[in-house]
Amino acid sequence: MRLTEYINPKCISVDMDVKGKDEAIEFLVGLLLQGGSITAAQKEEVIKTLKKREELGSTGVGYGVGIPHGKCSSIEEIVLAIAVSKKGVDFASLDGKPVHIFFLLLGPEGSPTEHLKALARIARFSKDRNFREKILKAKTPEEVLEIIKERESKELA
Amino acid sequence: MGIEAGMLEKEIRVGNPLGLHARPAAKFVKLSQKLNSDVYLEKDGERVNGKSILEIMMLAAEQGDLVKLVVDGEDEEKAIEILGSFLAGENET
């Protein structure tokens, strides 16, 4: 499994400017739509799934990272969106701190293995301070993708 | 106090049908943070801090996977009881 296989640079933003959890989720889903990873018809279902998930407990996991995720029956394979907010978003994180880096992970129903592995890899990268600092400094979506590629090849080496 | 009590270990098969993804990991962390003992989880030889949600997610533990719960501290017996039954539990949430 490679995360980078699931990432389309069109679904990455380095200048997210939103307030609060709902806006953050809508922005991220907007990126998926813009990159063609989901269709307009899927948008509402996806937003609903993610918001429902957040109601059960924030996916703001600390370290300034948020990993909103969920599964939808109309999704065929894992899709990702990534957004960086320079000023941070109040995401009701577990440590109470604003979120600066979002990884949105959406997967199909079933196949928990791929989903867990993808989440695990995002978690592992997010724990890496050097990785987070690089992502925060990235100026373009391509740069973000490059940083993830580099980190992932280190992981698989 | 932890030193004189030694530490406790228990191997457990993950019961959650969806594995230890973010939500059960968060619940586990909520439980473990209330305990005074140090809490660790091990899978395939990798040991992580049981009080960090990100570290638990890193294990990608699925239903049926064998994980080792290691607790060390004054309330370790209570810890192994509470955390052990949570891990083995089949409750999807």
XYZ file of N, CA and C in Angstrom:
750
model
N 0.834 -1.205 0.000
C 0.000 0.000 0.000
C 0.868 1.255 0.000
N 0.606 2.125 -0.925
C 1.295 3.415 -0.921
C 0.289 4.536 -0.847
N 0.472 5.394 0.124
C -0.439 6.537 0.250
C -0.404 7.398 -0.996
N 0.805 7.576 -1.495
C 0.964 8.498 -2.626
C 0.172 8.048 -3.860
N -0.106 6.752 -3.938
C -0.934 6.283 -5.061
C -2.341 6.857 -4.993
N -2.770 7.151 -3.776
C -4.144 7.631 -3.590
C -4.249 9.157 -3.603
N -3.117 9.820 -3.715
C -3.149 11.283 -3.607
C -3.040 11.951 -4.977
N -4.025 12.784 -5.249
C -4.049 13.574 -6.457
C -3.668 15.007 -6.061
N -2.644 15.594 -6.694
C -2.231 16.947 -6.281
C -3.363 17.977 -6.362
N -4.366 17.672 -7.185
C -5.510 18.595 -7.266
C -6.347 18.568 -5.987
N -6.130 17.551 -5.164
C -6.864 17.445 -3.899
C -6.009 17.924 -2.720
N -5.025 18.757 -3.028
C -4.177 19.303 -1.960
C -4.278 20.828 -1.982
N -4.407 21.419 -0.800
C -4.380 22.878 -0.706
C -3.367 23.296 0.349
N -2.559 24.321 0.030
C -1.599 24.799 1.031
C -2.055 26.115 1.648
N -3.223 26.580 1.252
C -3.705 27.830 1.862
C -5.181 27.756 2.240
N -5.468 26.768 3.072
C -6.822 26.610 3.584
C -7.132 27.793 4.508
N -8.288 28.406 4.308
C -8.660 29.526 5.161
C -10.114 29.351 5.583
N -10.330 28.656 6.685
C -11.691 28.375 7.144
C -11.778 28.561 8.658
N -13.006 28.636 9.133
C -13.221 28.719 10.581
C -14.049 27.509 11.032
N -13.517 26.775 11.949
C -14.296 25.704 12.577
C -14.373 24.418 11.797
N -14.924 23.423 12.480
C -14.930 22.050 11.994
C -15.765 21.861 10.729
N -16.988 22.390 10.734
C -17.863 22.177 9.578
C -17.254 22.760 8.300
N -16.747 23.976 8.416
C -16.131 24.610 7.246
C -14.906 23.826 6.779
N -14.162 23.308 7.739
C -12.957 22.543 7.386
C -13.347 21.301 6.580
N -14.370 20.609 7.039
C -14.795 19.388 6.348
C -15.345 19.720 4.968
N -16.129 20.770 4.897
C -16.668 21.149 3.584
C -15.549 21.544 2.619
N -14.556 22.226 3.143
C -13.412 22.621 2.310
C -12.680 21.390 1.770
N -12.428 20.431 2.663
C -11.698 19.217 2.258
C -12.493 18.401 1.237
N -13.789 18.305 1.449
C -14.617 17.559 0.505
C -14.654 18.319 -0.836
N -14.625 19.638 -0.749
C -14.536 20.462 -1.955
C -13.281 20.132 -2.763
N -12.181 19.853 -2.057
C -10.935 19.488 -2.738
C -11.096 18.159 -3.483
N -11.779 17.212 -2.838
C -12.005 15.904 -3.482
C -12.818 16.080 -4.756
N -13.792 16.960 -4.666
C -14.674 17.214 -5.803
C -13.890 17.893 -6.933
N -13.121 18.875 -6.542
C -12.317 19.638 -7.501
C -11.300 18.742 -8.209
N -10.765 17.769 -7.480
C -9.777 16.873 -8.073
C -10.410 15.708 -8.816
N -11.723 15.625 -8.786
C -12.407 14.546 -9.486
C -12.397 13.223 -8.730
N -12.052 13.250 -7.441
C -12.018 12.006 -6.662
C -13.406 11.564 -6.238
N -14.332 12.522 -6.155
C -15.738 12.183 -5.933
C -16.571 12.999 -6.925
N -17.815 12.604 -7.080
C -18.682 13.364 -7.976
C -19.586 14.293 -7.156
N -20.193 15.237 -7.830
C -21.090 16.183 -7.153
C -22.215 15.431 -6.446
N -22.638 14.318 -7.065
C -23.735 13.532 -6.491
C -23.333 12.881 -5.160
N -22.039 12.634 -4.982
C -21.558 11.968 -3.758
C -21.292 12.950 -2.626
N -21.190 14.219 -2.995
C -20.713 15.230 -2.043
C -21.478 15.244 -0.709
N -22.791 15.294 -0.791
C -23.576 15.420 0.443
C -23.429 14.200 1.343
N -23.416 13.017 0.724
C -23.256 11.782 1.500
C -21.910 11.784 2.235
N -20.889 12.221 1.514
C -19.544 12.236 2.089
C -19.477 13.216 3.265
N -20.028 14.404 3.075
C -20.010 15.409 4.146
C -20.755 14.886 5.378
N -21.900 14.265 5.111
C -22.701 13.736 6.215
C -21.937 12.659 7.001
N -21.304 11.758 6.245
C -20.529 10.677 6.880
C -19.425 11.238 7.774
N -18.711 12.206 7.247
C -17.578 12.758 7.994
C -18.040 13.529 9.223
N -19.126 14.285 9.076
C -19.619 15.051 10.223
C -20.141 14.117 11.313
N -20.805 13.056 10.880
C -21.302 12.061 11.834
C -20.142 11.451 12.613
N -19.074 11.169 11.890
C -17.887 10.596 12.507
C -17.314 11.549 13.560
N -17.289 12.832 13.229
C -16.734 13.810 14.174
C -17.586 13.916 15.434
N -18.892 13.696 15.275
C -19.774 13.768 16.444
C -19.413 12.710 17.482
N -18.833 11.614 17.034
C -18.462 10.530 17.944
C -17.154 10.825 18.685
N -16.490 11.882 18.264
C -15.200 12.207 18.877
C -14.324 12.834 17.821
N -13.645 13.900 18.182
C -12.860 14.626 17.178
C -11.720 13.775 16.628
N -11.463 13.924 15.331
C -10.299 13.273 14.736
C -9.091 14.215 14.762
N -9.227 15.308 15.525
C -8.060 16.151 15.784
C -7.220 15.410 16.808
N -6.160 14.731 16.319
C -5.459 13.760 17.157
C -4.271 14.348 17.914
N -4.113 15.661 17.851
C -2.974 16.278 18.514
C -1.865 16.596 17.522
N -0.821 17.260 17.991
C 0.313 17.667 17.150
C -0.120 18.624 16.023
N -1.298 19.226 16.149
C -1.768 20.128 15.090
C -2.246 19.386 13.857
N -2.590 18.109 14.038
C -3.009 17.286 12.898
C -4.458 16.824 13.071
N -5.202 16.859 11.977
C -6.561 16.330 11.961
C -6.664 15.270 10.884
N -7.309 14.155 11.220
C -7.443 13.063 10.248
C -8.916 12.689 10.097
N -9.748 13.596 9.604
C -11.144 13.205 9.411
C -11.213 12.035 8.431
N -12.033 11.050 8.742
C -12.088 9.880 7.864
C -13.445 9.204 7.962
N -13.717 8.383 7.000
C -14.977 7.661 7.018
C -15.069 6.718 5.836
N -16.173 5.966 5.830
C -16.402 5.019 4.737
C -17.747 5.315 4.101
N -17.789 5.216 2.784
C -19.043 5.449 2.065
C -19.270 4.315 1.078
N -20.525 3.893 0.979
C -20.812 2.776 0.076
C -20.574 3.155 -1.381
N -20.687 4.431 -1.710
C -20.532 4.811 -3.116
C -19.072 5.076 -3.512
N -18.155 4.915 -2.545
C -16.735 5.124 -2.846
C -16.116 3.783 -3.242
N -15.340 3.779 -4.340
C -14.789 2.502 -4.795
C -13.396 2.205 -4.287
N -12.579 3.250 -4.156
C -11.272 3.023 -3.550
C -10.884 4.231 -2.713
N -9.856 4.041 -1.892
C -9.449 5.097 -0.965
C -9.118 6.384 -1.713
N -9.635 7.492 -1.210
C -9.256 8.804 -1.743
C -8.807 9.687 -0.585
N -7.904 10.578 -0.898
C -7.342 11.459 0.121
C -7.400 12.910 -0.314
N -7.575 13.791 0.656
C -7.399 15.219 0.416
C -6.521 15.747 1.547
N -5.700 16.716 1.224
C -4.782 17.262 2.221
C -4.884 18.784 2.195
N -4.994 19.392 3.364
C -5.041 20.852 3.407
C -4.210 21.373 4.568
N -3.536 22.478 4.295
C -2.695 23.110 5.305
C -3.269 24.484 5.618
N -3.482 24.730 6.893
C -3.978 26.033 7.328
C -2.882 26.707 8.140
N -2.391 27.822 7.633
C -1.270 28.488 8.320
C -1.707 29.001 9.691
N -2.929 29.526 9.773
C -3.311 30.091 11.072
C -4.001 29.073 11.995
N -4.337 27.926 11.471
C -4.916 26.885 12.319
C -6.430 26.964 12.395
N -7.047 25.806 12.641
C -8.502 25.709 12.690
C -8.905 25.091 14.029
N -9.917 25.674 14.647
C -10.444 25.085 15.883
C -11.218 23.823 15.499
N -10.684 22.671 15.868
C -11.260 21.401 15.428
C -11.646 20.535 16.631
N -11.756 21.176 17.789
C -12.067 20.458 19.031
C -11.113 19.276 19.237
N -9.836 19.531 19.003
C -8.821 18.471 19.096
C -8.718 17.901 20.497
N -8.170 16.693 20.549
C -8.019 16.018 21.834
C -7.103 16.793 22.778
N -6.126 17.504 22.208
C -5.225 18.285 23.069
C -5.618 19.764 23.129
N -6.771 20.100 22.554
C -7.276 21.467 22.625
C -6.582 22.466 21.717
N -5.597 21.997 20.938
C -4.844 22.928 20.086
C -5.417 22.978 18.673
N -5.218 24.114 17.984
C -5.744 24.212 16.618
C -5.060 23.233 15.658
N -5.780 22.881 14.618
C -5.236 21.960 13.613
C -4.669 22.760 12.437
N -3.461 22.402 12.040
C -2.819 23.065 10.906
C -2.727 22.171 9.676
N -2.692 20.870 9.906
C -2.560 19.951 8.767
C -3.718 18.943 8.802
N -4.454 18.893 7.707
C -5.568 17.950 7.612
C -5.279 16.873 6.577
N -5.536 15.636 6.962
C -5.536 14.522 6.015
C -6.946 13.949 6.024
N -7.650 14.117 4.941
C -8.988 13.531 4.844
C -8.871 12.182 4.147
N -9.371 11.139 4.793
C -9.279 9.796 4.213
C -10.683 9.224 4.076
N -10.995 8.857 2.858
C -12.314 8.295 2.598
C -12.133 6.940 1.926
N -12.832 5.945 2.434
C -12.656 4.614 1.855
C -13.976 3.943 1.576
N -13.930 2.832 0.845
C -15.147 2.068 0.574
C -15.590 1.299 1.818
N -16.842 0.904 1.848
C -17.323 0.030 2.932
C -16.563 -1.284 2.835
N -16.377 -1.946 3.945
C -15.603 -3.190 3.918
C -14.124 -2.870 3.810
N -13.324 -3.855 3.426
C -11.859 -3.747 3.347
C -11.246 -2.909 4.461
N -11.448 -3.331 5.723
C -10.891 -2.537 6.821
C -9.365 -2.508 6.827
N -8.743 -3.518 6.214
C -7.281 -3.592 6.262
C -6.621 -2.399 5.587
N -7.032 -2.133 4.344
C -6.448 -1.007 3.609
C -6.673 0.303 4.347
N -7.898 0.456 4.841
C -8.276 1.668 5.545
C -7.394 1.870 6.789
N -7.246 0.797 7.564
C -6.423 0.864 8.777
C -4.963 1.123 8.447
N -4.496 0.493 7.384
C -3.092 0.670 7.010
C -2.823 2.098 6.569
N -3.778 2.644 5.814
C -3.616 4.027 5.355
C -3.644 4.975 6.555
N -4.582 4.752 7.479
C -4.648 5.575 8.689
C -3.358 5.448 9.505
N -2.867 4.220 9.596
C -1.656 3.969 10.372
C -0.475 4.731 9.788
N -0.417 4.729 8.463
C 0.713 5.423 7.840
C 0.603 6.934 8.041
N -0.606 7.460 7.910
C -0.797 8.894 8.147
C -0.417 9.231 9.597
N -0.818 8.362 10.527
C -0.492 8.581 11.938
C 1.027 8.580 12.150
N 1.688 7.612 11.516
C 3.136 7.496 11.678
C 3.847 8.744 11.144
N 3.425 9.198 9.973
C 4.048 10.393 9.394
C 3.752 11.615 10.264
N 2.516 11.685 10.770
C 2.104 12.858 11.540
C 2.877 12.992 12.846
N 3.336 11.874 13.369
C 4.101 11.893 14.612
C 5.510 12.444 14.402
N 5.914 12.449 13.163
C 7.266 12.851 12.788
C 7.314 14.381 12.668
N 7.978 15.005 13.633
C 7.992 16.462 13.703
C 8.607 17.105 12.456
N 9.667 16.480 11.993
C 10.348 16.972 10.801
C 9.400 16.985 9.600
N 8.623 15.918 9.491
C 7.635 15.797 8.411
C 6.597 16.916 8.516
N 6.086 17.119 9.728
C 5.061 18.165 9.919
C 5.606 19.545 9.576
N 6.826 19.806 9.998
C 7.402 21.127 9.720
C 7.561 21.362 8.225
N 7.979 20.302 7.535
C 8.146 20.432 6.078
C 6.806 20.712 5.406
N 5.784 19.966 5.807
C 4.455 20.153 5.210
C 3.955 21.577 5.462
N 4.173 22.075 6.673
C 3.702 23.420 7.014
C 4.379 24.489 6.160
N 5.606 24.202 5.747
C 6.358 25.192 4.962
C 6.122 25.072 3.464
N 5.473 24.003 3.035
C 5.306 23.763 1.591
C 4.517 24.907 0.950
N 4.956 25.304 -0.227
C 4.306 26.436 -0.893
C 3.346 26.013 -1.999
N 3.463 24.779 -2.446
C 2.579 24.299 -3.515
C 2.100 22.876 -3.197
N 0.974 22.479 -3.806
C 0.501 21.095 -3.639
C 1.550 20.084 -4.087
N 2.265 20.404 -5.158
C 3.284 19.476 -5.669
C 4.364 19.238 -4.622
N 4.707 20.320 -3.908
C 5.717 20.206 -2.858
C 5.227 19.271 -1.741
N 3.963 19.410 -1.382
C 3.383 18.549 -0.338
C 3.481 17.086 -0.777
N 3.106 16.829 -2.008
C 3.141 15.466 -2.530
C 4.573 14.920 -2.523
N 5.511 15.779 -2.876
C 6.926 15.403 -2.910
C 7.409 15.008 -1.497
N 6.997 15.805 -0.493
C 7.396 15.541 0.897
C 6.830 14.187 1.355
N 5.593 13.917 0.977
C 4.978 12.642 1.363
C 5.668 11.478 0.644
N 5.970 11.685 -0.632
C 6.676 10.648 -1.407
C 8.008 10.306 -0.768
N 8.721 11.349 -0.409
C 10.044 11.186 0.176
C 9.934 10.437 1.516
N 8.959 10.844 2.325
C 8.768 10.212 3.641
C 8.348 8.754 3.473
N 7.517 8.521 2.476
C 7.025 7.168 2.257
C 8.126 6.248 1.735
N 9.012 6.766 0.906
C 10.062 5.873 0.406
C 11.031 5.539 1.532
N 11.192 6.466 2.486
C 12.010 6.194 3.665
C 11.365 5.062 4.487
N 10.045 5.130 4.569
C 9.268 4.152 5.326
C 9.406 2.754 4.726
N 9.390 2.718 3.407
C 9.378 1.416 2.723
C 10.773 0.889 2.441
N 11.787 1.707 2.746
C 13.166 1.317 2.430
C 13.599 0.123 3.277
N 6.960 3.567 43.071
C 5.975 2.532 43.368
C 5.910 1.497 42.248
N 6.114 2.013 41.024
C 6.062 1.121 39.874
C 7.154 0.069 39.949
N 8.271 0.462 40.508
C 9.413 -0.440 40.513
C 9.146 -1.656 41.397
N 8.639 -1.409 42.584
C 8.421 -2.556 43.475
C 7.295 -3.465 42.972
N 6.361 -2.855 42.229
C 5.245 -3.666 41.743
C 5.608 -4.430 40.475
N 6.733 -4.109 39.853
C 7.084 -4.748 38.597
C 6.141 -4.299 37.496
N 5.919 -5.106 36.506
C 4.944 -4.737 35.488
C 4.114 -5.929 35.085
N 2.987 -5.640 34.476
C 2.101 -6.721 34.052
C 1.983 -6.727 32.538
N 1.886 -7.908 31.986
C 1.721 -8.050 30.541
C 0.587 -9.006 30.253
N -0.074 -8.774 29.137
C -1.120 -9.710 28.749
C -1.252 -9.685 27.228
N -1.324 -10.869 26.648
C -1.547 -10.913 25.202
C -3.037 -11.010 24.940
N -3.501 -10.186 24.019
C -4.939 -10.092 23.773
C -5.206 -10.052 22.276
N -6.290 -10.730 21.880
C -6.702 -10.611 20.473
C -7.688 -9.465 20.362
N -7.465 -8.588 19.400
C -8.329 -7.419 19.230
C -9.736 -7.875 18.855
N -10.713 -7.395 19.600
C -12.084 -7.849 19.388
C -12.879 -6.970 18.445
N -12.527 -5.697 18.352
C -13.311 -4.762 17.538
C -13.288 -5.169 16.066
N -14.454 -5.368 15.442
C -14.513 -5.822 14.052
C -13.830 -4.846 13.081
N -13.753 -3.586 13.471
C -13.116 -2.614 12.583
C -11.658 -2.350 12.962
N -11.185 -3.070 13.969
C -9.801 -2.879 14.390
C -9.640 -1.629 15.251
N -8.383 -1.372 15.615
C -8.125 -0.200 16.472
C -7.926 1.046 15.617
N -8.987 1.475 14.950
C -8.885 2.711 14.162
C -9.081 3.887 15.109
N -9.291 5.070 14.560
C -9.229 6.273 15.396
C -10.202 6.281 16.570
N -11.427 5.837 16.359
C -12.418 5.966 17.439
C -12.111 5.030 18.622
N -11.938 3.725 18.376
C -11.544 2.874 19.507
C -10.191 3.272 20.082
N -9.299 3.762 19.239
C -7.997 4.201 19.761
C -8.206 5.366 20.719
N -9.102 6.276 20.357
C -9.382 7.424 21.215
C -9.996 6.971 22.536
N -10.883 5.977 22.464
C -11.502 5.463 23.692
C -10.468 4.800 24.578
N -9.609 4.030 23.945
C -8.550 3.358 24.698
C -7.694 4.396 25.432
N -7.345 5.461 24.705
C -6.505 6.508 25.284
C -7.226 7.211 26.440
N -8.525 7.430 26.261
C -9.296 8.058 27.345
C -9.246 7.205 28.610
N -9.370 5.897 28.425
C -9.293 4.981 29.566
C -7.883 4.969 30.164
N -6.891 4.891 29.288
C -5.520 4.728 29.794
C -5.018 6.008 30.470
N -5.515 7.146 29.992
C -5.052 8.399 30.597
C -5.587 8.603 32.012
N -6.667 7.910 32.333
C -7.204 8.029 33.688
C -6.398 7.203 34.690
N -5.571 6.321 34.163
C -4.805 5.435 35.033
C -3.433 6.036 35.327
N -2.923 5.733 36.483
C -1.603 6.261 36.841
C -0.472 5.452 36.209
N -0.753 4.213 35.886
C 0.293 3.355 35.335
C 0.720 3.819 33.948
N 1.956 3.501 33.599
C 2.387 3.651 32.213
C 1.726 2.542 31.423
N 1.295 2.857 30.215
C 0.603 1.864 29.396
C 1.291 1.770 28.033
N 1.584 0.553 27.625
C 2.179 0.339 26.303
C 1.398 -0.740 25.559
N 1.411 -0.617 24.244
C 0.824 -1.666 23.413
C 1.904 -2.121 22.445
N 1.936 -3.431 22.230
C 2.928 -3.963 21.291
C 2.253 -4.788 20.229
N 2.722 -4.630 18.996
C 2.280 -5.538 17.935
C 3.453 -5.795 17.017
N 3.661 -7.035 16.655
C 4.783 -7.422 15.798
C 6.102 -6.808 16.277
N 6.300 -6.798 17.566
C 7.565 -6.312 18.101
C 7.686 -4.793 18.200
N 6.675 -4.074 17.745
C 6.731 -2.618 17.867
C 5.955 -2.192 19.114
N 6.607 -1.413 19.955
C 5.943 -0.966 21.177
C 5.614 0.518 21.091
N 4.371 0.850 21.419
C 3.978 2.260 21.390
C 3.365 2.684 22.726
N 3.315 3.970 22.921
C 2.738 4.565 24.127
C 1.213 4.446 24.083
N 0.662 3.761 25.060
C -0.781 3.534 25.097
C -1.595 4.747 25.523
N -0.919 5.864 25.747
C -1.653 7.083 26.082
C -1.655 8.065 24.924
N -1.170 7.630 23.763
C -1.151 8.495 22.578
C -1.970 7.870 21.461
N -2.991 8.586 21.037
C -3.878 8.051 19.995
C -3.133 7.820 18.681
N -2.242 8.749 18.347
C -1.506 8.592 17.084
C -0.636 7.339 17.117
N -0.010 7.100 18.271
C 0.868 5.928 18.351
C 0.060 4.629 18.248
N -1.121 4.620 18.842
C -1.938 3.409 18.760
C -2.410 3.181 17.326
N -2.785 4.272 16.663
C -3.212 4.140 15.261
C -2.085 3.593 14.382
N -0.845 3.900 14.778
C 0.303 3.439 13.995
C 0.399 1.920 13.920
N -0.174 1.238 14.880
C -0.079 -0.228 14.895
C -0.994 -0.898 13.863
N -2.028 -0.198 13.422
C -2.993 -0.773 12.477
C -3.481 -2.150 12.920
N -3.843 -2.265 14.191
C -4.276 -3.568 14.709
C -5.700 -3.884 14.260
N -5.853 -5.055 13.654
C -7.161 -5.482 13.158
C -7.788 -6.490 14.100
N -9.074 -6.731 13.871
C -9.761 -7.765 14.653
C -9.013 -9.084 14.491
N -8.759 -9.732 15.619
C -8.061 -11.018 15.566
C -6.557 -10.898 15.706
N -6.021 -9.692 15.532
C -4.576 -9.513 15.705
C -4.205 -9.664 17.176
N -3.028 -10.231 17.392
C -2.550 -10.402 18.754
C -1.740 -9.164 19.156
N -2.178 -8.512 20.214
C -1.397 -7.375 20.715
C -0.997 -7.672 22.159
N 0.117 -7.077 22.573
C 0.533 -7.254 23.952
C 0.310 -5.951 24.704
N -0.432 -6.068 25.793
C -0.689 -4.920 26.652
C 0.311 -4.976 27.804
N 1.033 -3.889 27.999
C 2.021 -3.842 29.072
C 1.696 -2.644 29.965
N 1.521 -2.891 31.241
C 1.210 -1.794 32.161
C 2.179 -1.825 33.331
N 2.506 -0.659 33.795
C 3.499 -0.562 34.853
C 3.168 0.624 35.758
N 2.848 0.318 37.012
C 2.548 1.405 37.943
C 1.684 0.924 39.084
N 1.316 1.845 39.947
C 0.604 1.453 41.172
C -0.759 0.821 40.905
N -1.422 1.254 39.827
C -2.750 0.694 39.558
C -2.740 -0.285 38.381
N -1.611 -0.964 38.226
C -1.448 -1.821 37.047
C -2.455 -2.976 36.989
N -2.859 -3.467 38.145
C -3.821 -4.583 38.102
C -5.172 -4.123 37.582
N -5.569 -2.941 38.037
C -6.802 -2.344 37.560
C -6.660 -2.019 36.058
N -5.484 -1.537 35.701
C -5.226 -1.131 34.312
C -5.348 -2.324 33.368
N -4.763 -3.437 33.738
C -4.771 -4.575 32.832
C -6.179 -5.137 32.690
N -6.935 -5.023 33.780
C -8.320 -5.485 33.774
C -9.183 -4.618 32.832
N -9.132 -3.309 33.047
C -9.969 -2.374 32.280
C -9.562 -2.336 30.805
N -8.264 -2.163 30.564
C -7.794 -2.018 29.181
C -7.856 -3.343 28.433
N -7.566 -4.420 29.163
C -7.622 -5.741 28.553
C -9.025 -6.080 28.075
N -10.017 -5.777 28.899
C -11.366 -6.142 28.466
C -11.856 -5.201 27.378
N -11.368 -3.956 27.378
C -11.737 -3.059 26.280
C -11.178 -3.580 24.949
N -9.926 -3.991 24.955
C -9.294 -4.468 23.713
C -9.954 -5.726 23.169
N -10.313 -6.610 24.086
C -10.903 -7.876 23.658
C -12.373 -7.716 23.277
N -12.995 -6.620 23.730
C -14.422 -6.412 23.503
C -14.777 -6.275 22.033
N -15.983 -6.697 21.716
C -16.392 -6.670 20.307
C -17.251 -5.469 19.956
N -17.432 -4.587 20.921
C -18.251 -3.406 20.686
C -17.666 -2.561 19.547
N -18.459 -2.307 18.522
C -17.947 -1.607 17.345
C -17.549 -0.167 17.602
N -18.167 0.439 18.589
C -17.805 1.832 18.842
C -16.558 1.880 19.684
